Short mmCIF file of C-alpha atoms and ligand atoms in Angstrom, two decimals:
data_model
loop_
_atom_site.label_atom_id
_atom_site.label_comp_id
_atom_site.label_asym_id
_atom_site.label_seq_id
_atom_site.Cartn_x
_atom_site.Cartn_y
_atom_site.Cartn_z
CA MET Q 15 80.26 94.30 108.52
CA LEU Q 16 84.17 92.85 108.39
CA HIS Q 17 84.37 89.66 106.95
CA ARG Q 18 86.56 88.38 109.92
CA GLU Q 19 83.30 89.08 111.91
CA ILE Q 20 81.25 87.73 109.36
CA GLU Q 21 83.25 84.18 109.51
CA THR Q 22 83.36 84.03 112.84
CA MET Q 23 79.68 84.54 113.70
CA LYS Q 24 77.73 82.29 115.88
CA ARG Q 25 76.10 79.71 113.81
CA GLU Q 26 72.95 80.81 115.24
CA GLU Q 27 72.95 84.31 114.19
CA LEU Q 28 74.90 83.07 110.85
CA GLU Q 29 71.24 80.86 110.50
CA ARG Q 30 69.11 83.41 110.98
CA ILE Q 31 70.53 85.75 108.31
CA GLN Q 32 69.92 82.19 106.05
CA GLU Q 33 66.42 81.73 107.28
CA LYS Q 34 66.00 86.06 106.09
CA LYS Q 35 67.98 85.58 103.04
CA LEU Q 36 66.24 82.59 102.01
CA LYS Q 37 62.26 84.25 102.43
CA ARG Q 38 63.47 87.17 100.68
CA LEU Q 39 64.82 84.82 97.70
CA VAL Q 40 61.87 82.37 97.03
CA ARG Q 41 60.04 85.77 96.93
CA TYR Q 42 62.12 87.06 94.30
CA CYS Q 43 62.94 84.31 92.46
CA TYR Q 44 58.66 84.00 92.74
CA GLN Q 45 58.13 87.28 91.25
CA LYS Q 46 60.77 87.76 88.96
CA ILE Q 47 61.70 84.38 87.23
CA PRO Q 48 58.85 82.55 85.09
CA PHE Q 49 60.71 79.32 85.34
CA TYR Q 50 60.82 79.39 88.90
CA ARG Q 51 56.86 80.21 89.61
CA LYS Q 52 56.04 77.63 87.01
CA LEU Q 53 58.30 75.05 88.69
CA PHE Q 54 56.73 76.18 92.07
CA LYS Q 55 53.44 75.58 90.74
CA GLU Q 56 54.34 72.16 89.19
CA ASN Q 57 55.37 71.24 92.92
CA ASN Q 58 52.58 72.94 94.51
CA VAL Q 59 54.63 75.24 96.77
CA GLU Q 60 54.12 79.12 97.49
CA PRO Q 61 56.90 81.31 98.84
CA ASP Q 62 54.64 81.63 101.68
CA ASP Q 63 55.33 77.93 103.00
CA ILE Q 64 58.61 78.86 103.20
CA LYS Q 65 58.97 80.29 106.88
CA ARG Q 66 61.85 78.74 108.14
CA LEU Q 67 65.50 77.18 107.20
CA GLU Q 68 63.98 73.65 107.62
CA ASP Q 69 61.24 74.61 105.01
CA LEU Q 70 64.14 74.47 102.55
CA SER Q 71 63.36 70.68 101.84
CA LYS Q 72 59.89 71.53 100.59
CA LEU Q 73 61.20 73.41 97.39
CA PRO Q 74 61.97 71.27 94.29
CA PHE Q 75 65.99 70.93 93.01
CA THR Q 76 67.31 73.38 90.12
CA VAL Q 77 69.35 70.84 87.70
CA LYS Q 78 71.58 71.90 85.00
CA ASP Q 79 69.35 70.96 82.34
CA HIS Q 80 67.19 73.55 83.37
CA LEU Q 81 69.44 75.91 82.57
CA ARG Q 82 69.97 74.57 79.26
CA GLU Q 83 66.44 74.00 78.21
CA ASN Q 84 66.50 78.15 79.27
CA TYR Q 85 69.30 78.84 77.07
CA PRO Q 86 70.67 81.33 77.12
CA PHE Q 87 68.95 83.78 79.34
CA GLY Q 88 65.79 81.86 80.55
CA MET Q 89 66.76 82.14 83.96
CA LEU Q 90 67.41 85.59 84.89
CA ALA Q 91 65.63 88.03 87.26
CA VAL Q 92 66.29 91.07 85.84
CA ASP Q 93 66.42 93.19 82.75
CA MET Q 94 69.33 92.38 80.57
CA LYS Q 95 70.08 96.21 80.76
CA GLU Q 96 70.85 95.02 84.35
CA VAL Q 97 73.43 92.72 83.04
CA VAL Q 98 77.56 93.78 82.94
CA ARG Q 99 78.62 90.35 82.42
CA VAL Q 100 78.08 86.97 80.93
CA HIS Q 101 79.99 83.97 81.62
CA ALA Q 102 79.38 80.33 80.33
CA SER Q 103 80.81 76.57 80.78
CA SER Q 104 81.57 74.80 78.07
CA GLY Q 105 79.10 72.22 77.44
CA THR Q 106 80.46 68.39 76.19
CA THR Q 107 77.39 67.71 74.43
CA GLY Q 108 75.50 70.85 72.91
CA LYS Q 109 74.47 74.34 74.25
CA PRO Q 110 77.03 75.50 76.86
CA THR Q 111 75.36 77.08 80.32
CA VAL Q 112 74.82 80.59 80.52
CA VAL Q 113 74.94 82.58 83.56
CA ALA Q 114 75.07 86.06 84.10
CA TYR Q 115 75.79 89.01 86.40
CA THR Q 116 74.47 92.53 87.65
CA GLN Q 117 77.21 95.46 89.03
CA ASN Q 118 76.06 93.67 92.84
CA ASP Q 119 76.97 90.32 91.66
CA ILE Q 120 80.66 91.31 90.11
CA GLU Q 121 81.14 93.04 93.34
CA TRP Q 122 79.76 90.58 95.70
CA TRP Q 123 81.92 87.61 93.73
CA SER Q 124 84.78 89.87 94.00
CA ASN Q 125 84.25 90.64 97.92
CA LEU Q 126 84.12 86.65 97.85
CA MET Q 127 87.23 85.75 96.39
CA ALA Q 128 88.79 88.35 98.28
CA ARG Q 129 88.14 86.95 101.33
CA CYS Q 130 88.91 83.06 100.23
CA LEU Q 131 92.64 84.47 99.25
CA ALA Q 132 92.66 85.89 102.90
CA THR Q 133 91.77 83.18 104.47
CA ALA Q 134 94.36 81.32 102.62
CA GLY Q 135 96.57 83.71 104.03
CA ALA Q 136 97.22 86.22 100.83
CA THR Q 137 97.90 90.04 101.22
CA LYS Q 138 98.90 92.68 99.39
CA ASP Q 139 102.60 91.96 99.49
CA ASP Q 140 101.64 89.27 97.05
CA ILE Q 141 101.92 88.66 93.45
CA MET Q 142 99.57 86.34 91.93
CA HIS Q 143 100.09 84.86 88.47
CA VAL Q 144 96.82 84.07 87.60
CA ALA Q 145 97.14 80.91 85.20
CA TYR Q 146 93.54 79.86 84.66
CA GLY Q 147 91.86 80.51 81.73
CA TYR Q 148 90.33 84.35 80.91
CA GLY Q 149 87.53 84.49 78.94
CA LEU Q 150 83.79 82.75 79.05
CA PHE Q 151 85.37 80.33 81.58
CA THR Q 152 84.75 81.98 85.10
CA GLY Q 153 88.17 80.65 86.63
CA GLY Q 154 90.68 83.40 85.17
CA LEU Q 155 88.37 86.78 85.91
CA GLY Q 156 87.50 85.53 88.85
CA PHE Q 157 90.96 85.16 90.88
CA HIS Q 158 91.25 88.66 89.27
CA TYR Q 159 88.71 90.78 90.81
CA GLY Q 160 89.35 89.04 93.65
CA GLY Q 161 93.05 89.88 94.10
CA GLU Q 162 92.41 93.50 93.31
CA LYS Q 163 90.23 93.70 95.76
CA LEU Q 164 92.34 92.28 98.16
CA GLY Q 165 95.05 94.35 96.67
CA LEU Q 166 97.31 91.97 95.63
CA THR Q 167 99.22 92.46 92.49
CA VAL Q 168 97.53 90.63 89.73
CA VAL Q 169 99.54 89.24 86.43
CA PRO Q 170 96.16 88.02 84.46
CA SER Q 171 98.43 85.35 82.18
CA SER Q 172 95.91 83.08 81.46
CA VAL Q 173 96.64 79.82 79.86
CA GLY Q 174 98.87 78.38 77.11
CA ASN Q 175 102.29 78.97 76.46
CA THR Q 176 103.89 77.57 79.43
CA LYS Q 177 107.38 78.44 78.70
CA ARG Q 178 106.23 82.38 78.93
CA GLN Q 179 104.51 81.50 81.91
CA ILE Q 180 107.67 80.30 83.69
CA MET Q 181 109.41 83.25 82.52
CA LEU Q 182 107.43 85.51 83.91
CA ILE Q 183 106.87 83.47 87.08
CA LYS Q 184 110.84 83.67 87.84
CA ASP Q 185 111.21 87.15 87.08
CA PHE Q 186 108.19 88.93 88.22
CA GLY Q 187 108.35 87.06 91.58
CA ALA Q 188 105.43 85.74 91.63
CA THR Q 189 104.91 84.83 95.16
CA ILE Q 190 100.97 83.54 94.23
CA LEU Q 191 100.34 80.72 91.64
CA ALA Q 192 96.44 80.29 90.80
CA CYS Q 193 95.77 77.54 88.25
CA THR Q 194 94.51 73.62 87.56
CA PRO Q 195 96.28 71.48 89.49
CA SER Q 196 97.16 69.43 86.58
CA TYR Q 197 98.32 72.62 84.73
CA ALA Q 198 100.70 73.78 87.97
CA LEU Q 199 102.36 70.49 87.52
CA TYR Q 200 102.99 70.89 83.83
CA ILE Q 201 104.30 73.86 84.71
CA SER Q 202 107.20 72.55 87.25
CA GLU Q 203 107.46 69.94 84.53
CA VAL Q 204 108.10 72.06 81.94
CA ALA Q 205 110.40 74.17 83.90
CA LYS Q 206 112.52 71.62 85.00
CA LYS Q 207 113.19 70.38 81.36
CA GLU Q 208 114.42 74.25 81.08
CA GLY Q 209 117.24 73.22 83.39
CA LEU Q 210 115.39 75.37 86.44
CA ASP Q 211 114.79 74.05 90.24
CA PRO Q 212 111.04 75.23 90.40
CA SER Q 213 111.19 74.91 94.22
CA SER Q 214 114.34 77.19 94.46
CA ASP Q 215 114.43 79.23 91.38
CA PHE Q 216 110.41 80.31 92.04
CA LYS Q 217 109.44 82.61 94.91
CA LEU Q 218 105.92 80.91 95.23
CA ARG Q 219 104.67 80.34 98.47
CA LEU Q 220 100.67 79.70 98.13
CA GLY Q 221 99.21 78.37 95.35
CA PHE Q 222 95.23 78.35 94.32
CA PHE Q 223 94.31 75.23 92.78
CA GLY Q 224 90.77 74.27 91.82
CA ALA Q 225 88.02 73.66 88.75
CA GLU Q 226 89.14 69.90 88.56
CA PRO Q 227 89.06 66.89 91.71
CA TRP Q 228 92.65 66.29 92.50
CA SER Q 229 94.04 64.45 95.26
CA GLU Q 230 96.00 64.49 98.66
CA SER Q 231 98.77 62.90 96.83
CA MET Q 232 98.67 65.01 94.21
CA ARG Q 233 99.00 67.92 96.80
CA LYS Q 234 101.82 66.82 97.87
CA LYS Q 235 103.64 65.94 94.77
CA ILE Q 236 102.39 69.79 93.37
CA GLU Q 237 104.18 71.24 97.15
CA GLU Q 238 106.90 69.32 96.72
CA SER Q 239 107.82 70.17 93.09
CA LEU Q 240 106.66 73.95 93.11
CA GLY Q 241 107.86 74.47 96.69
CA LEU Q 242 104.49 76.33 97.85
CA LYS Q 243 101.76 75.60 100.31
CA ALA Q 244 99.19 74.35 97.94
CA ILE Q 245 95.16 75.41 98.93
CA ASP Q 246 92.32 73.64 97.41
CA ILE Q 247 89.23 76.07 96.33
CA TYR Q 248 86.21 75.42 95.27
CA GLY Q 249 83.33 76.89 93.33
CA MET Q 250 81.54 76.69 89.68
CA SER Q 251 80.63 79.22 87.25
CA GLU Q 252 76.65 78.62 87.99
CA LEU Q 253 77.16 79.73 91.82
CA CYS Q 254 79.55 82.68 90.58
CA GLY Q 255 82.77 80.96 89.91
CA PRO Q 256 85.35 79.87 92.22
CA GLY Q 257 84.94 81.45 95.60
CA VAL Q 258 82.29 79.36 96.90
CA SER Q 259 84.52 77.96 99.57
CA VAL Q 260 88.37 77.37 100.28
CA GLU Q 261 90.42 75.94 103.17
CA CYS Q 262 91.96 77.87 105.64
CA GLU Q 263 95.45 77.69 107.46
CA HIS Q 264 94.30 74.06 109.18
CA GLN Q 265 93.78 72.59 105.72
CA ASN Q 266 91.23 70.15 107.44
CA GLY Q 267 88.18 71.05 104.62
CA LEU Q 268 86.82 73.97 102.88
CA HIS Q 269 85.44 76.70 104.38
CA ILE Q 270 81.64 76.95 102.60
CA TRP Q 271 80.57 80.88 102.77
CA GLU Q 272 77.32 80.17 104.28
CA ASP Q 273 76.40 84.08 104.56
CA SER Q 274 75.94 83.69 100.87
CA PHE Q 275 75.02 79.88 100.17
CA ILE Q 276 73.15 77.55 101.90
CA VAL Q 277 74.41 73.82 101.64
CA GLU Q 278 72.89 70.67 101.59
CA VAL Q 279 74.06 67.33 100.89
CA ILE Q 280 71.78 64.61 99.08
CA ASP Q 281 71.60 61.50 98.00
CA PRO Q 282 72.27 61.64 93.95
CA GLU Q 283 70.23 58.86 93.18
CA THR Q 284 67.02 59.50 95.10
CA GLY Q 285 67.06 63.26 96.09
CA GLU Q 286 66.75 62.66 100.15
CA VAL Q 287 69.09 65.06 102.40
CA LEU Q 288 71.40 63.01 104.17
CA ASP Q 289 72.37 63.69 107.91
CA GLU Q 290 75.67 65.56 108.89
CA GLY Q 291 79.12 64.00 107.76
CA GLU Q 292 77.37 61.65 105.07
CA LYS Q 293 78.97 61.64 101.88
CA GLY Q 294 76.72 62.51 98.99
CA GLU Q 295 75.86 65.66 96.06
CA LEU Q 296 76.13 68.98 97.29
CA VAL Q 297 73.46 71.13 96.66
CA PHE Q 298 73.85 74.81 96.86
CA THR Q 299 71.29 77.63 97.39
CA THR Q 300 72.36 81.25 96.29
CA LEU Q 301 71.21 84.07 98.99
CA ASP Q 302 72.83 87.37 97.70
CA LYS Q 303 72.73 86.59 93.63
CA GLU Q 304 70.61 89.19 91.77
CA ALA Q 305 71.19 88.53 87.63
CA MET Q 306 70.78 84.79 87.99
CA PRO Q 307 69.81 83.43 91.75
CA LEU Q 308 69.58 79.67 91.87
CA ILE Q 309 67.84 77.39 94.38
CA ARG Q 310 68.92 74.35 95.67
CA TYR Q 311 70.84 73.78 92.56
CA ARG Q 312 72.12 70.00 92.08
CA THR Q 313 76.09 70.70 91.60
CA ARG Q 314 76.58 66.59 90.78
CA ASP Q 315 80.08 67.06 93.28
CA ILE Q 316 80.19 63.80 95.75
CA SER Q 317 81.47 65.28 99.23
CA VAL Q 318 81.13 65.45 102.86
CA VAL Q 319 80.17 68.39 105.00
CA THR Q 320 80.87 69.12 108.77
CA LYS Q 321 79.57 72.11 110.64
CA GLU Q 322 81.91 71.58 113.88
CA GLU Q 323 83.52 74.49 114.66
CA CYS Q 324 86.95 74.53 112.90
CA GLU Q 325 90.80 75.28 115.07
CA CYS Q 326 90.82 78.48 113.18
CA GLY Q 327 87.71 80.18 114.66
CA ARG Q 328 85.35 80.19 111.69
CA THR Q 329 82.08 79.06 112.30
CA HIS Q 330 81.26 78.21 108.80
CA ALA Q 331 80.92 74.98 107.64
CA ARG Q 332 83.28 72.87 105.58
CA MET Q 333 83.09 70.50 103.02
CA LEU Q 334 85.42 67.94 102.29
CA ARG Q 335 87.47 68.23 99.35
CA VAL Q 336 85.05 66.86 96.22
CA GLN Q 337 85.43 63.60 96.04
CA GLY Q 338 84.55 63.06 92.17
CA ARG Q 339 81.44 64.26 90.39
CA SER Q 340 78.52 61.78 90.06
CA ASP Q 341 78.55 62.23 85.96
CA ASP Q 342 82.24 61.11 86.32
CA MET Q 343 81.13 58.10 88.98
CA LEU Q 344 82.40 55.15 86.58
CA LYS Q 345 79.59 52.33 87.15
CA ILE Q 346 82.48 48.86 86.45
CA ARG Q 347 80.73 45.49 86.99
CA GLY Q 348 78.61 47.15 89.25
CA VAL Q 349 80.69 48.95 91.54
CA ASN Q 350 80.82 52.75 91.58
CA VAL Q 351 84.73 54.00 90.55
CA PHE Q 352 86.12 57.45 91.17
CA PRO Q 353 88.66 58.63 88.74
CA SER Q 354 90.23 60.33 91.58
CA GLN Q 355 90.48 56.93 94.09
CA ILE Q 356 92.62 55.99 91.05
CA GLU Q 357 95.35 59.32 91.21
CA HIS Q 358 95.23 58.59 95.10
CA VAL Q 359 96.62 55.47 94.26
CA LEU Q 360 98.98 55.98 91.35
CA MET Q 361 100.21 59.17 93.20
CA GLY Q 362 101.48 56.99 96.22
CA ILE Q 363 103.66 54.62 94.33
CA GLU Q 364 107.37 55.28 93.43
CA GLY Q 365 108.46 55.03 89.96
CA VAL Q 366 104.84 56.49 88.65
CA GLY Q 367 105.14 59.61 86.28
CA GLU Q 368 102.86 62.82 85.67
CA SER Q 369 99.87 61.83 83.67
CA TYR Q 370 97.39 58.64 83.29
CA LEU Q 371 94.81 57.49 81.23
CA ILE Q 372 91.69 55.61 82.33
CA VAL Q 373 90.05 53.30 79.79
CA VAL Q 374 87.10 51.54 80.18
CA ASP Q 375 85.71 49.01 77.65
CA ARG Q 376 83.47 45.68 77.70
CA ASP Q 377 83.74 42.67 76.10
CA ILE Q 378 81.61 40.49 77.70
CA LEU Q 379 82.34 42.00 81.38
CA ASP Q 380 83.40 45.32 81.64
CA LYS Q 381 87.36 45.96 81.94
CA LEU Q 382 89.38 48.69 83.14
CA THR Q 383 92.77 49.02 82.00
CA VAL Q 384 94.90 52.16 83.46
CA LYS Q 385 97.37 53.63 81.45
CA VAL Q 386 100.51 54.84 83.45
CA GLU Q 387 103.45 56.97 82.97
CA MET Q 388 106.70 55.74 84.48
CA SER Q 389 109.18 58.81 85.67
CA GLU Q 390 111.80 59.48 84.26
CA LYS Q 391 114.08 58.43 86.73
CA PHE Q 392 112.45 55.55 87.00
CA PHE Q 393 112.65 54.28 83.55
CA ASN Q 394 116.26 55.51 83.32
CA ASN Q 395 117.42 53.46 86.14
CA LYS Q 396 118.05 50.51 84.20
CA LYS Q 397 118.40 47.94 87.36
CA ASN Q 398 114.27 49.17 87.54
CA ASP Q 399 111.91 46.28 86.85
CA VAL Q 400 109.27 47.02 84.85
CA ASP Q 401 107.18 44.30 85.60
CA ILE Q 402 107.42 44.68 89.57
CA LEU Q 403 105.87 47.92 88.86
CA LYS Q 404 103.20 46.89 86.62
CA LYS Q 405 102.55 44.09 89.23
CA LYS Q 406 102.59 46.72 91.96
CA ILE Q 407 100.45 49.12 90.47
CA GLU Q 408 97.91 46.46 89.61
CA GLU Q 409 97.74 44.70 93.35
CA GLU Q 410 97.01 48.13 94.84
CA LEU Q 411 94.48 49.52 92.51
CA ASN Q 412 92.80 46.19 93.14
CA SER Q 413 92.71 46.68 96.65
CA ALA Q 414 91.62 50.04 96.96
CA LEU Q 415 88.69 49.94 93.95
CA GLY Q 416 87.64 46.13 95.17
CA ILE Q 417 88.01 44.82 91.04
CA LYS Q 418 90.93 43.54 88.46
CA VAL Q 419 92.40 46.61 87.16
CA GLU Q 420 94.92 45.89 83.78
CA VAL Q 421 98.01 48.02 83.80
CA GLU Q 422 100.04 49.31 80.99
CA LEU Q 423 103.07 51.14 81.67
CA ALA Q 424 104.24 54.10 79.18
CA GLU Q 425 107.33 55.97 78.66
CA PRO Q 426 107.91 59.12 80.37
CA ASN Q 427 105.84 62.33 78.59
CA THR Q 428 103.84 59.83 76.09
CA LEU Q 429 100.35 60.48 77.37
CA PRO Q 430 98.65 63.44 76.66
CA ARG Q 431 98.95 66.66 78.72
CA PHE Q 432 96.36 69.31 79.23
CA GLU Q 433 96.46 73.33 79.62
CA GLY Q 434 92.94 73.37 81.33
CA LYS Q 435 91.13 70.79 82.81
CA ALA Q 436 92.55 67.48 82.45
CA LYS Q 437 90.23 64.54 80.11
CA ARG Q 438 91.99 61.35 82.02
CA ILE Q 439 88.66 58.97 80.84
CA VAL Q 440 88.41 57.07 78.27
CA ASP Q 441 84.82 55.46 78.12
CA LEU Q 442 84.46 52.95 75.25
CA ARG Q 443 81.50 51.25 76.11
CA LYS Q 444 80.25 54.75 75.18
CA GLU Q 445 81.10 55.13 72.18
CA LYS Q 446 80.24 51.73 71.44
CA GLY Q 447 76.66 52.83 72.05
CA ILE Q 448 76.34 50.40 75.25
CA PHE Q 449 75.00 53.01 77.60
ZN1 ZN G 13 89.47 76.85 109.07
#
């Protein structure tokens, strides 16, 4: 079936496909993966109990710890000789999370990625500069195979050596940039220092940004500084890599490819399935994977899902931009704070520069400090009053978060820069062993 036919099929038809694939998946996992057989038995559920889509909630969740406990290859449904590739995500603590692919899995993933690129408007005429990491991380190779599948010219640049990347983007006439949003901003910053105006000296027209949470204001900043349309793309190695969902030209949420995934939104505390439109943790069931299928995988990503048909004619559900990770959620004096909320406020204030750092500490009460870089323009103009800016940021953060925030202003280019995923939170409470 053509992508377009799949993308626009009636919901009933889509759900019929999901139901058929779900029943097959449950049987497959039960027969091929001892971990799932045991998990089903512990939860008193059998493959025959799953007759319709609604029965999905009878099945237990799969969590990241299950993958760690079965490190490295205990979750596989196939022999190692069927596996043609392995990826892994770096664990902040202990062992990495390992995922594996058969030849069919790679083909399937490449097709999904090609579909994502085409959905946002990429064509054979495009030259795509891939500055996601190539290696165990799925970003680089995911974009690479998807780009080739769609017939783009792919430049496998990977991360690092930013000045050389800038030269290549300019000289090769790249029209698409694929990298993390923070790296996109970094590229534009370095290009400006090299005396370039990225919005006119580059030919970029589209950018695919993901792998870390970002905000609407960051999108505007990237679009202005690089002169491109910034597309949000979502995925994670456990599900395939990038390619699970992407924005169409209407940019009103990311279409989740429901012929390959069933999405649910749950309350992260209770595990209860929430109604359409309610904010909670995304849970995915993979319907097409051979080597390492996952049932009801808890992503820790917080979002909202709608099944309303999109203006583009695609019927596949849309998720709003990920609003944070339930792991990253900071509990400060009892209030839930997502770093993305802070970023959103900062990016909307004139005089704020490219980088910031969130520091949480506790004396008697929790204390939230945000270190904020001033923009060069603001800093270099002697007429500007630093105290007024500090006060303005504090007030806006206080009102957005509902808690008191201390702001420390920093000179331009003094806070850490990140070439991979940005690490903007320092929780001193953890270092002190309070948690
Ligand atoms: Zn759409």
